[in-house]
Short mmCIF file of C-alpha atoms and ligand atoms in Angstrom, two decimals:
data_model
loop_
_atom_site.label_atom_id
_atom_site.label_comp_id
_atom_site.label_asym_id
_atom_site.label_seq_id
_atom_site.Cartn_x
_atom_site.Cartn_y
_atom_site.Cartn_z
CA UNK A 75 -77.64 -103.91 -46.13
CA UNK A 76 -75.20 -102.85 -43.47
CA UNK A 77 -76.58 -102.37 -39.98
CA UNK A 78 -76.87 -98.77 -38.80
CA UNK A 79 -74.13 -97.71 -36.46
CA UNK A 80 -75.35 -95.63 -33.59
CA UNK A 81 -74.25 -94.41 -30.18
CA UNK A 82 -76.21 -92.96 -27.29
CA UNK A 83 -75.20 -91.48 -24.02
CA UNK A 84 -76.84 -89.87 -21.02
CA UNK A 85 -74.91 -87.51 -18.80
CA UNK A 86 -75.52 -84.92 -16.10
CA UNK A 87 -76.16 -81.36 -17.21
CA UNK A 88 -72.88 -80.09 -15.76
CA UNK A 89 -70.40 -77.88 -17.55
CA UNK A 90 -67.60 -80.40 -16.84
CA UNK A 91 -69.30 -82.68 -19.37
CA UNK A 92 -69.19 -80.24 -22.28
CA UNK A 93 -65.67 -81.27 -23.30
CA UNK A 94 -66.48 -84.93 -22.71
CA UNK A 95 -69.55 -84.79 -24.97
CA UNK A 96 -67.79 -83.13 -27.88
CA UNK A 97 -64.76 -85.43 -27.69
CA UNK A 98 -66.96 -88.54 -27.51
CA UNK A 99 -68.93 -87.50 -30.59
CA UNK A 100 -65.73 -86.59 -32.45
CA UNK A 101 -64.29 -90.02 -31.68
CA UNK A 102 -67.46 -91.72 -32.92
CA UNK A 103 -67.49 -89.69 -36.14
CA UNK A 104 -63.83 -90.49 -36.87
CA UNK A 105 -64.95 -93.60 -38.78
CA UNK A 106 -66.36 -91.31 -41.51
CA UNK A 107 -62.90 -89.89 -42.10
CA UNK A 108 -63.80 -86.24 -41.55
CA UNK A 109 -61.35 -83.42 -42.22
CA UNK A 110 -60.00 -81.46 -39.24
CA UNK A 111 -62.34 -78.64 -40.19
CA UNK A 112 -65.39 -80.91 -40.22
CA UNK A 113 -64.35 -82.35 -36.88
CA UNK A 114 -64.04 -78.87 -35.38
CA UNK A 115 -67.49 -77.99 -36.71
CA UNK A 116 -68.99 -81.13 -35.17
CA UNK A 117 -67.32 -80.46 -31.83
CA UNK A 118 -68.59 -76.89 -31.92
CA UNK A 119 -72.21 -77.83 -32.59
CA UNK A 120 -72.14 -80.45 -29.82
CA UNK A 121 -70.68 -77.89 -27.46
CA UNK A 122 -73.33 -75.30 -28.39
CA UNK A 123 -76.21 -77.74 -27.98
CA UNK A 124 -75.02 -79.20 -24.67
CA UNK A 125 -74.19 -75.75 -23.26
CA UNK A 126 -77.69 -74.53 -24.15
CA UNK A 127 -79.27 -77.47 -22.34
CA UNK A 128 -77.16 -76.76 -19.25
CA UNK A 129 -77.61 -72.98 -19.14
CA UNK A 130 -81.08 -72.49 -20.57
CA UNK A 131 -82.77 -75.87 -20.34
CA UNK A 132 -81.90 -76.72 -16.75
CA UNK A 133 -80.41 -73.47 -15.41
CA UNK A 134 -79.79 -73.98 -11.71
CA UNK A 135 -81.58 -77.33 -11.66
CA UNK A 136 -80.12 -80.80 -12.00
CA UNK A 137 -81.01 -82.89 -14.97
CA UNK A 138 -79.75 -85.21 -17.65
CA UNK A 139 -78.80 -84.60 -21.24
CA UNK A 140 -79.49 -87.32 -23.82
CA UNK A 141 -77.25 -87.48 -26.84
CA UNK A 142 -77.76 -89.84 -29.77
CA UNK A 143 -75.50 -90.19 -32.80
CA UNK A 144 -76.17 -92.21 -35.89
CA UNK A 145 -74.17 -92.79 -39.04
CA UNK A 146 -76.49 -92.53 -42.03
CA UNK A 147 -74.59 -93.10 -45.26
CA UNK A 148 -71.92 -90.42 -45.36
CA UNK A 149 -73.72 -88.29 -42.74
CA UNK A 150 -73.79 -88.06 -39.00
CA UNK A 151 -77.16 -87.46 -37.35
CA UNK A 152 -77.06 -85.96 -33.89
CA UNK A 153 -79.93 -85.61 -31.47
CA UNK A 154 -79.44 -83.62 -28.28
CA UNK A 155 -82.31 -83.63 -25.81
CA UNK A 156 -83.04 -82.13 -22.41
CA UNK A 157 -86.07 -82.27 -20.14
CA UNK A 158 -85.75 -78.65 -19.12
CA UNK A 159 -87.87 -75.51 -19.41
CA UNK A 160 -88.40 -75.71 -23.18
CA UNK A 161 -88.67 -72.91 -25.70
CA UNK A 162 -91.83 -70.88 -26.26
CA UNK A 163 -91.04 -69.25 -29.58
CA UNK A 164 -88.66 -71.37 -31.65
CA UNK A 165 -88.56 -68.90 -34.56
CA UNK A 166 -87.53 -66.07 -32.28
CA UNK A 167 -84.67 -67.88 -30.53
CA UNK A 168 -83.18 -68.89 -33.90
CA UNK A 169 -82.60 -65.26 -34.81
CA UNK A 170 -78.91 -64.27 -34.76
CA UNK A 171 -77.98 -62.34 -31.60
CA UNK A 172 -81.18 -63.29 -29.76
CA UNK A 173 -80.43 -64.27 -26.18
CA UNK A 174 -82.65 -64.47 -23.13
CA UNK A 175 -79.57 -64.23 -20.86
CA UNK A 176 -77.52 -61.15 -21.81
CA UNK A 177 -76.52 -60.76 -18.14
CA UNK A 178 -74.55 -64.01 -18.44
CA UNK A 179 -72.58 -62.52 -21.32
CA UNK A 180 -74.27 -64.78 -23.84
CA UNK A 181 -74.01 -63.45 -27.36
CA UNK A 182 -77.02 -65.17 -28.91
CA UNK A 183 -74.91 -66.84 -31.58
CA UNK A 184 -75.28 -70.51 -30.61
CA UNK A 185 -78.11 -71.45 -32.98
CA UNK A 186 -76.63 -69.38 -35.80
CA UNK A 187 -73.30 -71.20 -35.45
CA UNK A 188 -75.05 -74.59 -35.31
CA UNK A 189 -77.09 -73.82 -38.41
CA UNK A 190 -74.11 -72.77 -40.46
CA UNK A 191 -72.00 -75.79 -39.47
CA UNK A 192 -74.53 -78.51 -40.39
CA UNK A 193 -76.66 -79.46 -43.40
CA UNK A 194 -79.95 -79.99 -41.59
CA UNK A 195 -81.09 -78.50 -38.33
CA UNK A 196 -84.37 -78.50 -36.45
CA UNK A 197 -85.65 -77.71 -33.02
CA UNK A 198 -88.57 -79.39 -31.33
CA UNK A 199 -89.56 -77.98 -28.01
CA UNK A 200 -92.44 -77.96 -25.57
CA UNK A 201 -92.55 -75.47 -22.72
CA UNK A 202 -91.98 -77.18 -19.34
CA UNK A 203 -91.23 -80.47 -21.08
CA UNK A 204 -87.93 -79.92 -22.82
CA UNK A 205 -86.06 -79.40 -26.04
CA UNK A 206 -84.78 -81.71 -28.74
CA UNK A 207 -82.36 -80.62 -31.43
CA UNK A 208 -81.74 -82.71 -34.51
CA UNK A 209 -78.67 -81.97 -36.58
CA UNK A 210 -77.38 -83.72 -39.69
CA UNK A 211 -73.96 -83.13 -41.15
CA UNK A 212 -72.63 -84.73 -44.30
CA UNK A 213 -68.97 -85.64 -44.23
CA UNK A 214 -67.50 -84.69 -47.56
CA UNK A 215 -64.53 -87.02 -47.57
CA UNK A 216 -62.00 -85.76 -50.07
CA UNK A 217 -61.29 -88.12 -52.99
CA UNK A 218 -57.62 -88.38 -52.12
CA UNK A 219 -58.35 -89.74 -48.66
CA UNK A 220 -59.87 -92.91 -50.09
CA UNK A 221 -56.55 -93.92 -51.66
CA UNK A 222 -54.99 -94.27 -48.23
CA UNK A 223 -57.56 -96.71 -46.98
CA UNK A 224 -56.32 -100.13 -46.01
CA UNK I 62 -59.61 -78.90 -18.72
CA UNK I 63 -58.69 -75.48 -17.42
CA UNK I 64 -57.72 -72.59 -19.64
CA UNK I 65 -54.26 -71.34 -18.72
CA UNK I 66 -53.87 -67.57 -18.66
CA UNK I 67 -50.45 -65.99 -18.73
CA UNK I 68 -50.34 -62.28 -18.10
CA UNK I 69 -47.48 -59.95 -18.79
CA UNK I 70 -47.35 -56.26 -18.00
CA UNK I 71 -45.47 -54.14 -20.44
CA UNK I 72 -45.58 -50.53 -19.37
CA UNK I 73 -49.22 -49.57 -19.16
CA UNK I 74 -50.15 -52.47 -21.39
CA UNK I 75 -51.30 -55.90 -20.28
CA UNK I 76 -50.79 -58.88 -22.52
CA UNK I 77 -52.90 -61.92 -21.67
CA UNK I 78 -52.19 -65.16 -23.50
CA UNK I 79 -54.81 -67.89 -23.35
CA UNK I 80 -54.14 -71.61 -23.73
CA UNK I 81 -56.74 -74.36 -23.81
CA UNK I 82 -60.39 -74.88 -24.71
CA UNK I 83 -62.48 -71.75 -24.25
CA UNK I 84 -65.98 -73.10 -23.63
CA UNK I 85 -68.74 -72.41 -21.09
CA UNK I 86 -66.96 -74.51 -18.46
CA UNK I 87 -63.78 -72.44 -18.77
CA UNK I 88 -65.55 -69.10 -19.21
CA UNK I 89 -66.10 -68.19 -15.55
CA UNK I 90 -62.48 -68.65 -14.65
CA UNK I 91 -61.25 -66.71 -17.69
CA UNK I 92 -63.67 -63.87 -16.98
CA UNK I 93 -62.72 -63.76 -13.29
CA UNK I 94 -58.97 -63.89 -13.87
CA UNK I 95 -58.95 -61.25 -16.59
CA UNK I 96 -61.21 -58.90 -14.63
CA UNK I 97 -59.09 -59.26 -11.52
CA UNK I 98 -55.92 -58.52 -13.49
CA UNK I 99 -57.50 -55.54 -15.25
CA UNK I 100 -58.58 -54.11 -11.91
CA UNK I 101 -55.33 -54.87 -10.08
CA UNK I 102 -53.05 -53.40 -12.75
CA UNK I 103 -55.46 -50.61 -13.71
CA UNK I 104 -54.40 -51.13 -17.27
CA UNK I 105 -56.17 -49.23 -20.00
CA UNK I 106 -54.67 -51.32 -22.78
CA UNK I 107 -55.36 -55.02 -23.02
CA UNK I 108 -53.93 -57.30 -25.64
CA UNK I 109 -55.63 -60.68 -25.76
CA UNK I 110 -53.42 -63.27 -27.45
CA UNK I 111 -55.43 -66.34 -28.47
CA UNK I 112 -52.50 -68.37 -29.85
CA UNK I 113 -53.07 -71.27 -27.48
CA UNK I 114 -56.84 -71.53 -27.88
CA UNK I 115 -57.44 -74.96 -29.38
CA UNK I 116 -61.22 -74.88 -29.19
CA UNK I 117 -63.75 -72.10 -28.84
CA UNK I 118 -67.51 -71.73 -29.12
CA UNK I 119 -70.08 -68.98 -28.49
CA UNK I 120 -69.24 -69.00 -24.78
CA UNK I 121 -65.74 -67.84 -25.70
CA UNK I 122 -67.13 -65.14 -27.95
CA UNK I 123 -69.24 -63.94 -25.02
CA UNK I 124 -66.28 -63.71 -22.64
CA UNK I 125 -64.15 -61.87 -25.17
CA UNK I 126 -66.94 -59.44 -26.07
CA UNK I 127 -67.54 -58.89 -22.36
CA UNK I 128 -63.88 -57.93 -21.74
CA UNK I 129 -63.96 -55.68 -24.79
CA UNK I 130 -67.01 -53.83 -23.42
CA UNK I 131 -65.37 -53.58 -20.02
CA UNK I 132 -62.24 -52.02 -21.50
CA UNK I 133 -64.31 -49.62 -23.62
CA UNK I 134 -66.22 -48.51 -20.53
CA UNK I 135 -63.08 -47.55 -18.58
CA UNK I 136 -62.39 -45.96 -21.14
CA UNK I 137 -59.60 -48.14 -22.49
CA UNK I 138 -58.70 -50.30 -25.44
CA UNK I 139 -58.57 -53.98 -26.18
CA UNK I 140 -57.20 -55.72 -29.24
CA UNK I 141 -56.86 -59.40 -30.09
CA UNK I 142 -54.23 -61.36 -31.91
CA UNK I 143 -53.15 -64.82 -33.11
CA UNK I 144 -56.54 -66.36 -33.90
CA UNK I 145 -56.62 -69.85 -35.35
CA UNK I 146 -58.57 -70.31 -38.55
CA UNK I 147 -61.59 -71.78 -36.79
CA UNK I 148 -61.62 -69.09 -34.10
CA UNK I 149 -61.37 -66.43 -36.80
CA UNK I 150 -64.36 -67.97 -38.53
CA UNK I 151 -66.48 -67.63 -35.37
CA UNK I 152 -65.54 -63.96 -35.13
CA UNK I 153 -66.60 -63.41 -38.71
CA UNK I 154 -69.83 -65.34 -38.31
CA UNK I 155 -70.83 -63.31 -35.27
CA UNK I 156 -69.82 -59.97 -36.76
CA UNK I 157 -67.41 -59.37 -33.87
CA UNK I 158 -64.55 -58.88 -36.34
CA UNK I 159 -66.26 -55.63 -37.35
CA UNK I 160 -66.41 -54.37 -33.78
CA UNK I 161 -63.03 -55.41 -32.44
CA UNK I 162 -59.54 -54.85 -33.80
CA UNK I 163 -57.95 -58.15 -34.70
CA UNK I 164 -54.28 -58.46 -35.65
CA UNK I 165 -52.39 -61.34 -37.23
CA UNK I 166 -49.39 -61.22 -34.94
CA UNK I 167 -48.49 -59.91 -31.55
CA UNK I 168 -46.01 -57.23 -32.65
CA UNK I 169 -48.51 -55.57 -34.99
CA UNK I 170 -51.09 -55.66 -32.22
CA UNK I 171 -48.70 -54.06 -29.75
CA UNK I 172 -47.87 -51.30 -32.21
CA UNK I 173 -51.56 -50.66 -32.91
CA UNK I 174 -52.39 -50.61 -29.22
CA UNK I 175 -49.58 -48.12 -28.59
CA UNK I 176 -50.99 -45.90 -31.33
CA UNK I 177 -54.53 -45.79 -29.95
CA UNK I 178 -53.26 -45.37 -26.40
CA UNK I 179 -51.47 -42.16 -27.27
N1 ATP M 219 -82.13 -76.19 -24.48
C1 ATP M 219 -82.77 -75.03 -24.32
N2 ATP M 219 -83.79 -74.91 -23.45
C2 ATP M 219 -84.44 -73.73 -23.29
N3 ATP M 219 -84.15 -72.60 -23.97
C3 ATP M 219 -83.15 -72.65 -24.86
C4 ATP M 219 -82.42 -73.87 -25.10
N4 ATP M 219 -81.49 -73.62 -26.04
C5 ATP M 219 -81.65 -72.33 -26.39
N5 ATP M 219 -82.64 -71.73 -25.70
C6 ATP M 219 -83.10 -70.33 -25.85
O1 ATP M 219 -82.68 -69.87 -27.13
C7 ATP M 219 -81.88 -68.68 -27.00
C8 ATP M 219 -80.87 -68.61 -28.10
O2 ATP M 219 -79.91 -69.66 -27.99
P1 ATP M 219 -78.46 -69.42 -28.59
O3 ATP M 219 -77.61 -70.61 -28.29
O4 ATP M 219 -78.59 -69.01 -30.02
O5 ATP M 219 -77.93 -68.15 -27.79
P2 ATP M 219 -77.46 -68.07 -26.26
O6 ATP M 219 -77.23 -69.43 -25.71
O7 ATP M 219 -78.38 -67.19 -25.52
O8 ATP M 219 -76.05 -67.33 -26.43
P3 ATP M 219 -74.67 -68.00 -26.93
O9 ATP M 219 -75.01 -69.37 -27.46
O10 ATP M 219 -74.17 -67.11 -28.00
O11 ATP M 219 -73.79 -68.04 -25.76
C9 ATP M 219 -81.34 -68.74 -25.60
O12 ATP M 219 -80.99 -67.47 -25.10
C10 ATP M 219 -82.49 -69.39 -24.83
O13 ATP M 219 -83.47 -68.43 -24.51
MG1 MG M 220 -76.14 -70.89 -26.73
#
Protein backbone atom coordinates (compact mmCIF):
# COMPACT_ATOMS: atom_id res chain seq x y z
CA UNK A 1 0.00 0.00 0.00
CA UNK A 2 1.15 3.50 -0.80
CA UNK A 3 2.10 5.69 2.15
CA UNK A 4 -0.33 8.47 2.98
CA UNK A 5 0.75 11.86 1.76
CA UNK A 6 0.12 14.59 4.26
CA UNK A 7 1.14 18.16 5.00
CA UNK A 8 0.84 20.24 8.15
CA UNK A 9 1.55 23.83 8.90
CA UNK A 10 1.25 26.21 11.81
CA UNK A 11 0.97 29.93 11.24
CA UNK A 12 0.03 33.08 13.13
CA UNK A 13 -3.62 34.08 13.12
CA UNK A 14 -3.01 37.18 11.01
CA UNK A 15 -5.00 38.19 7.96
CA UNK A 16 -1.78 38.39 5.89
CA UNK A 17 -1.66 34.60 6.10
CA UNK A 18 -5.08 33.97 4.56
CA UNK A 19 -3.74 34.09 1.00
CA UNK A 20 -0.68 32.08 1.99
CA UNK A 21 -2.80 29.30 3.53
CA UNK A 22 -5.11 28.90 0.56
CA UNK A 23 -2.27 28.96 -1.98
CA UNK A 24 -0.25 26.40 0.02
CA UNK A 25 -3.20 24.01 0.19
CA UNK A 26 -3.96 24.51 -3.51
CA UNK A 27 -0.36 23.68 -4.38
CA UNK A 28 -0.49 20.53 -2.25
CA UNK A 29 -3.77 19.40 -3.81
CA UNK A 30 -2.43 19.92 -7.36
CA UNK A 31 -1.16 16.32 -7.35
CA UNK A 32 -4.80 15.12 -7.47
CA UNK A 33 -5.26 16.93 -10.77
CA UNK A 34 -8.24 19.05 -9.71
CA UNK A 35 -10.17 21.19 -12.17
CA UNK A 36 -9.92 24.98 -11.86
CA UNK A 37 -13.36 24.97 -10.29
CA UNK A 38 -12.39 22.40 -7.67
CA UNK A 39 -9.25 24.37 -6.90
CA UNK A 40 -11.27 27.56 -6.43
CA UNK A 41 -13.63 25.71 -4.10
CA UNK A 42 -10.71 24.39 -2.03
CA UNK A 43 -9.12 27.83 -1.81
CA UNK A 44 -12.46 29.30 -0.76
CA UNK A 45 -13.06 26.81 2.06
CA UNK A 46 -9.51 27.30 3.37
CA UNK A 47 -10.01 31.04 3.28
CA UNK A 48 -13.35 30.78 5.12
CA UNK A 49 -11.97 28.50 7.82
CA UNK A 50 -8.79 30.49 8.42
CA UNK A 51 -10.67 33.82 8.42
CA UNK A 52 -13.11 32.46 11.01
CA UNK A 53 -10.25 31.41 13.28
CA UNK A 54 -8.69 34.86 12.98
CA UNK A 55 -11.85 36.93 13.44
CA UNK A 56 -13.96 34.79 15.73
CA UNK A 57 -11.55 32.31 17.31
CA UNK A 58 -8.83 34.74 18.34
CA UNK A 59 -10.39 38.16 17.72
CA UNK A 60 -7.96 40.74 19.03
CA UNK A 61 -5.70 38.12 20.60
CA UNK A 62 -2.61 36.49 19.16
CA UNK A 63 -2.64 32.81 18.45
CA UNK A 64 -1.71 30.09 16.02
CA UNK A 65 -3.73 28.28 13.41
CA UNK A 66 -2.99 24.61 12.72
CA UNK A 67 -3.72 23.29 9.27
CA UNK A 68 -3.40 19.64 8.25
CA UNK A 69 -3.97 18.21 4.79
CA UNK A 70 -4.05 14.59 3.83
CA UNK A 71 -4.58 12.84 0.53
CA UNK A 72 -6.94 9.92 1.06
CA UNK A 73 -7.54 8.07 -2.21
CA UNK A 74 -9.03 10.63 -4.57
CA UNK A 75 -9.98 12.98 -1.71
CA UNK A 76 -8.33 15.73 0.22
CA UNK A 77 -8.95 15.88 3.96
CA UNK A 78 -8.43 19.23 5.60
CA UNK A 79 -8.33 19.98 9.30
CA UNK A 80 -8.23 23.59 10.46
CA UNK A 81 -7.80 24.17 14.18
CA UNK A 82 -7.54 27.14 16.50
CA UNK A 83 -7.16 27.44 20.26
CA UNK A 84 -9.53 30.37 20.49
CA UNK A 85 -12.85 31.10 22.19
CA UNK A 86 -14.71 28.10 20.78
CA UNK A 87 -18.34 27.80 19.76
CA UNK A 88 -21.18 27.28 22.23
CA UNK A 89 -23.94 26.19 19.89
CA UNK A 90 -22.57 24.47 16.79
CA UNK A 91 -26.01 23.86 15.26
CA UNK A 92 -26.90 27.53 15.50
CA UNK A 93 -23.72 28.90 13.89
CA UNK A 94 -24.15 26.53 10.93
CA UNK A 95 -27.41 28.21 9.97
CA UNK A 96 -27.15 30.32 6.80
CA UNK A 97 -26.88 34.05 7.57
CA UNK A 98 -26.10 33.51 11.26
CA UNK A 99 -23.30 35.79 12.38
CA UNK A 100 -22.25 36.94 15.83
CA UNK A 101 -20.44 39.94 14.29
CA UNK A 102 -22.84 41.87 12.04
CA UNK A 103 -21.05 45.11 13.00
CA UNK A 104 -17.98 43.83 11.14
CA UNK A 105 -20.07 43.45 7.99
CA UNK A 106 -19.95 39.67 8.20
CA UNK A 107 -22.73 38.04 6.24
CA UNK A 108 -22.95 34.72 8.06
CA UNK A 109 -22.31 32.73 4.90
CA UNK A 110 -18.94 31.17 5.71
CA UNK A 111 -20.15 27.79 6.98
CA UNK A 112 -22.83 27.58 4.29
CA UNK A 113 -20.21 28.14 1.58
CA UNK A 114 -17.87 25.57 3.16
CA UNK A 115 -20.63 22.99 3.39
CA UNK A 116 -21.66 23.35 -0.21
CA UNK A 117 -18.09 23.18 -1.55
CA UNK A 118 -17.04 19.94 0.18
CA UNK A 119 -18.38 16.39 0.53
CA UNK A 120 -17.98 16.02 4.29
CA UNK A 121 -17.90 18.72 6.89
CA UNK A 122 -17.90 18.72 10.68
CA UNK A 123 -17.20 21.09 13.50
CA UNK A 124 -15.81 20.13 16.87
CA UNK A 125 -15.59 22.90 19.39
CA UNK A 126 -15.21 23.46 23.10
CA UNK A 127 -15.86 26.87 24.61
CA UNK A 128 -12.62 28.52 25.80
CA UNK A 129 -10.57 25.70 24.28
CA UNK A 130 -10.95 26.13 20.55
CA UNK A 131 -12.45 24.90 17.33
CA UNK A 132 -11.54 22.18 14.87
CA UNK A 133 -13.08 21.89 11.43
CA UNK A 134 -12.73 18.75 9.36
CA UNK A 135 -13.49 18.96 5.67
CA UNK A 136 -13.24 16.27 3.00
CA UNK A 137 -13.48 16.97 -0.69
CA UNK A 138 -13.36 14.36 -3.41
CA UNK A 139 -11.54 15.38 -6.56
CA UNK A 140 -13.56 14.16 -9.48
CA UNK A 141 -10.81 14.02 -12.07
CA UNK A 142 -12.36 14.01 -15.51
CA UNK A 143 -11.69 10.87 -17.58
CA UNK A 144 -9.99 12.83 -20.34
CA UNK A 145 -7.37 14.21 -17.98
CA UNK A 146 -5.91 10.76 -17.37
CA UNK A 147 -4.92 10.43 -21.04
CA UNK A 148 -2.48 13.29 -20.69
CA UNK A 149 -0.60 11.73 -17.84
CA UNK A 150 3.04 10.96 -18.43
CA UNK B 1 -1.66 41.18 -1.97
CA UNK B 2 -3.56 44.44 -2.12
CA UNK B 3 -6.75 44.92 -4.06
CA UNK B 4 -6.34 47.70 -6.61
CA UNK B 5 -9.27 50.07 -6.91
CA UNK B 6 -9.63 52.32 -9.91
CA UNK B 7 -12.32 54.94 -9.69
CA UNK B 8 -13.75 56.96 -12.51
CA UNK B 9 -16.34 59.69 -12.23
CA UNK B 10 -18.76 59.94 -15.07
CA UNK B 11 -21.22 62.73 -14.43
CA UNK B 12 -22.94 61.95 -11.17
CA UNK B 13 -21.94 58.32 -11.48
CA UNK B 14 -18.91 56.67 -9.93
CA UNK B 15 -17.44 53.58 -11.49
CA UNK B 16 -15.12 51.57 -9.24
CA UNK B 17 -13.18 48.70 -10.78
CA UNK B 18 -11.62 46.17 -8.43
CA UNK B 19 -8.57 44.03 -9.20
CA UNK B 20 -7.10 41.34 -6.99
CA UNK B 21 -8.17 38.91 -4.28
CA UNK B 22 -11.09 40.18 -2.23
CA UNK B 23 -10.68 38.43 1.11
CA UNK B 24 -10.76 39.50 4.77
CA UNK B 25 -7.22 40.88 4.53
CA UNK B 26 -8.17 43.15 1.63
CA UNK B 27 -11.63 44.03 2.94
CA UNK B 28 -10.70 46.93 5.25
CA UNK B 29 -8.85 48.79 2.56
CA UNK B 30 -11.60 48.24 -0.03
CA UNK B 31 -14.26 49.39 2.44
CA UNK B 32 -12.25 52.46 3.44
CA UNK B 33 -11.35 53.50 -0.10
CA UNK B 34 -14.87 53.10 -1.46
CA UNK B 35 -16.46 54.91 1.47
CA UNK B 36 -14.01 57.78 1.18
CA UNK B 37 -14.69 58.10 -2.55
CA UNK B 38 -18.46 57.91 -2.06
CA UNK B 39 -18.27 60.67 0.54
CA UNK B 40 -15.81 62.85 -1.37
CA UNK B 41 -17.70 62.74 -4.67
CA UNK B 42 -21.14 62.67 -3.05
CA UNK B 43 -22.19 60.28 -5.74
CA UNK B 44 -25.61 58.71 -5.57
CA UNK B 45 -24.86 56.15 -8.25
CA UNK B 46 -22.15 53.57 -7.77
CA UNK B 47 -21.18 50.98 -10.32
CA UNK B 48 -18.96 48.26 -8.92
CA UNK B 49 -17.05 46.48 -11.67
CA UNK B 50 -15.62 43.17 -10.44
CA UNK B 51 -13.80 42.22 -13.67
CA UNK B 52 -10.42 42.01 -12.00
CA UNK B 53 -11.48 40.04 -8.93
CA UNK B 54 -9.58 36.76 -9.16
CA UNK B 55 -10.63 35.40 -5.78
CA UNK B 56 -13.46 36.21 -3.41
CA UNK B 57 -14.98 34.69 -0.29
CA UNK B 58 -17.65 35.67 2.25
CA UNK B 59 -15.54 38.64 3.38
CA UNK B 60 -15.94 40.08 -0.12
CA UNK B 61 -19.68 39.46 -0.03
CA UNK B 62 -19.81 41.36 3.25
CA UNK B 63 -17.96 44.40 1.88
CA UNK B 64 -20.12 44.52 -1.23
CA UNK B 65 -23.35 44.14 0.74
CA UNK B 66 -22.12 46.85 3.11
CA UNK B 67 -21.55 49.33 0.25
CA UNK B 68 -24.95 48.42 -1.19
CA UNK B 69 -26.65 49.22 2.13
CA UNK B 70 -24.69 52.44 2.40
CA UNK B 71 -25.81 53.57 -1.05
CA UNK B 72 -29.42 52.59 -0.31
CA UNK B 73 -29.33 54.64 2.88
CA UNK B 74 -28.25 57.86 1.13
CA UNK B 75 -30.63 57.24 -0.74
CA UNK B 76 -28.72 56.17 -3.83
CA UNK B 77 -28.17 53.20 -6.08
CA UNK B 78 -25.49 50.62 -6.56
CA UNK B 79 -25.20 48.00 -9.28
CA UNK B 80 -22.51 45.43 -9.99
CA UNK B 81 -21.06 44.08 -13.18
CA UNK B 82 -18.53 41.68 -14.72
CA UNK B 83 -18.62 38.86 -12.18
CA UNK B 84 -16.51 35.79 -12.84
CA UNK B 85 -18.29 32.45 -12.74
CA UNK B 86 -17.07 31.64 -9.24
CA UNK B 87 -17.94 35.07 -7.88
CA UNK B 88 -21.39 34.79 -9.43
CA UNK B 89 -21.84 31.45 -7.70
CA UNK B 90 -21.15 33.03 -4.30
CA UNK B 91 -23.77 35.69 -4.98
CA UNK B 92 -26.30 33.03 -5.85
CA UNK B 93 -25.46 30.89 -2.85
CA UNK B 94 -25.88 33.80 -0.46
CA UNK B 95 -29.07 35.08 -2.08
CA UNK B 96 -27.43 38.46 -2.74
CA UNK B 97 -28.25 38.15 -6.44
CA UNK B 98 -31.90 38.60 -5.46
CA UNK B 99 -31.20 41.80 -3.54
CA UNK B 100 -28.71 43.54 -5.82
CA UNK B 101 -28.86 44.31 -9.52
CA UNK B 102 -26.15 42.43 -11.34
CA UNK B 103 -25.32 43.07 -15.01
CA UNK B 104 -23.21 41.06 -17.43
CA UNK B 105 -21.32 43.98 -18.90
CA UNK B 106 -20.44 47.52 -17.98
CA UNK B 107 -22.47 49.28 -20.68
CA UNK B 108 -25.71 47.55 -19.68
CA UNK B 109 -24.99 48.41 -16.06
CA UNK B 110 -24.39 52.06 -16.90
CA UNK B 111 -27.64 52.23 -18.84
CA UNK B 112 -29.57 50.61 -16.00
CA UNK B 113 -28.00 52.91 -13.43
CA UNK B 114 -28.93 55.94 -15.55
CA UNK B 115 -32.51 54.69 -15.69
CA UNK B 116 -32.92 54.29 -11.94
CA UNK B 117 -31.13 57.57 -11.27
CA UNK B 118 -33.69 59.52 -13.25
N1 LIG C 1 -13.18 29.46 14.69
C1 LIG C 1 -14.24 29.97 15.33
N2 LIG C 1 -14.18 30.25 16.65
C2 LIG C 1 -15.26 30.78 17.29
N3 LIG C 1 -16.44 31.05 16.71
C3 LIG C 1 -16.56 30.79 15.40
C4 LIG C 1 -15.47 30.23 14.64
N4 LIG C 1 -15.88 30.08 13.37
C5 LIG C 1 -17.16 30.52 13.33
N5 LIG C 1 -17.59 30.94 14.53
C6 LIG C 1 -18.94 31.45 14.86
O1 LIG C 1 -19.83 30.98 13.86
C7 LIG C 1 -20.51 32.08 13.23
C8 LIG C 1 -20.83 31.75 11.81
O2 LIG C 1 -19.64 31.62 11.03
P1 LIG C 1 -19.72 31.93 9.47
O3 LIG C 1 -18.36 31.80 8.88
O4 LIG C 1 -20.81 31.09 8.88
O5 LIG C 1 -20.21 33.44 9.42
P2 LIG C 1 -19.38 34.76 9.76
O6 LIG C 1 -17.93 34.46 9.84
O7 LIG C 1 -20.00 35.41 10.93
O8 LIG C 1 -19.67 35.64 8.45
P3 LIG C 1 -18.97 35.46 7.02
O9 LIG C 1 -18.22 34.16 7.04
O10 LIG C 1 -20.10 35.42 6.05
O11 LIG C 1 -18.11 36.62 6.84
C9 LIG C 1 -19.61 33.26 13.46
O12 LIG C 1 -20.30 34.49 13.40
C10 LIG C 1 -19.03 32.97 14.84
O13 LIG C 1 -19.93 33.35 15.85
MG1 LIG D 1 -16.93 33.35 8.39
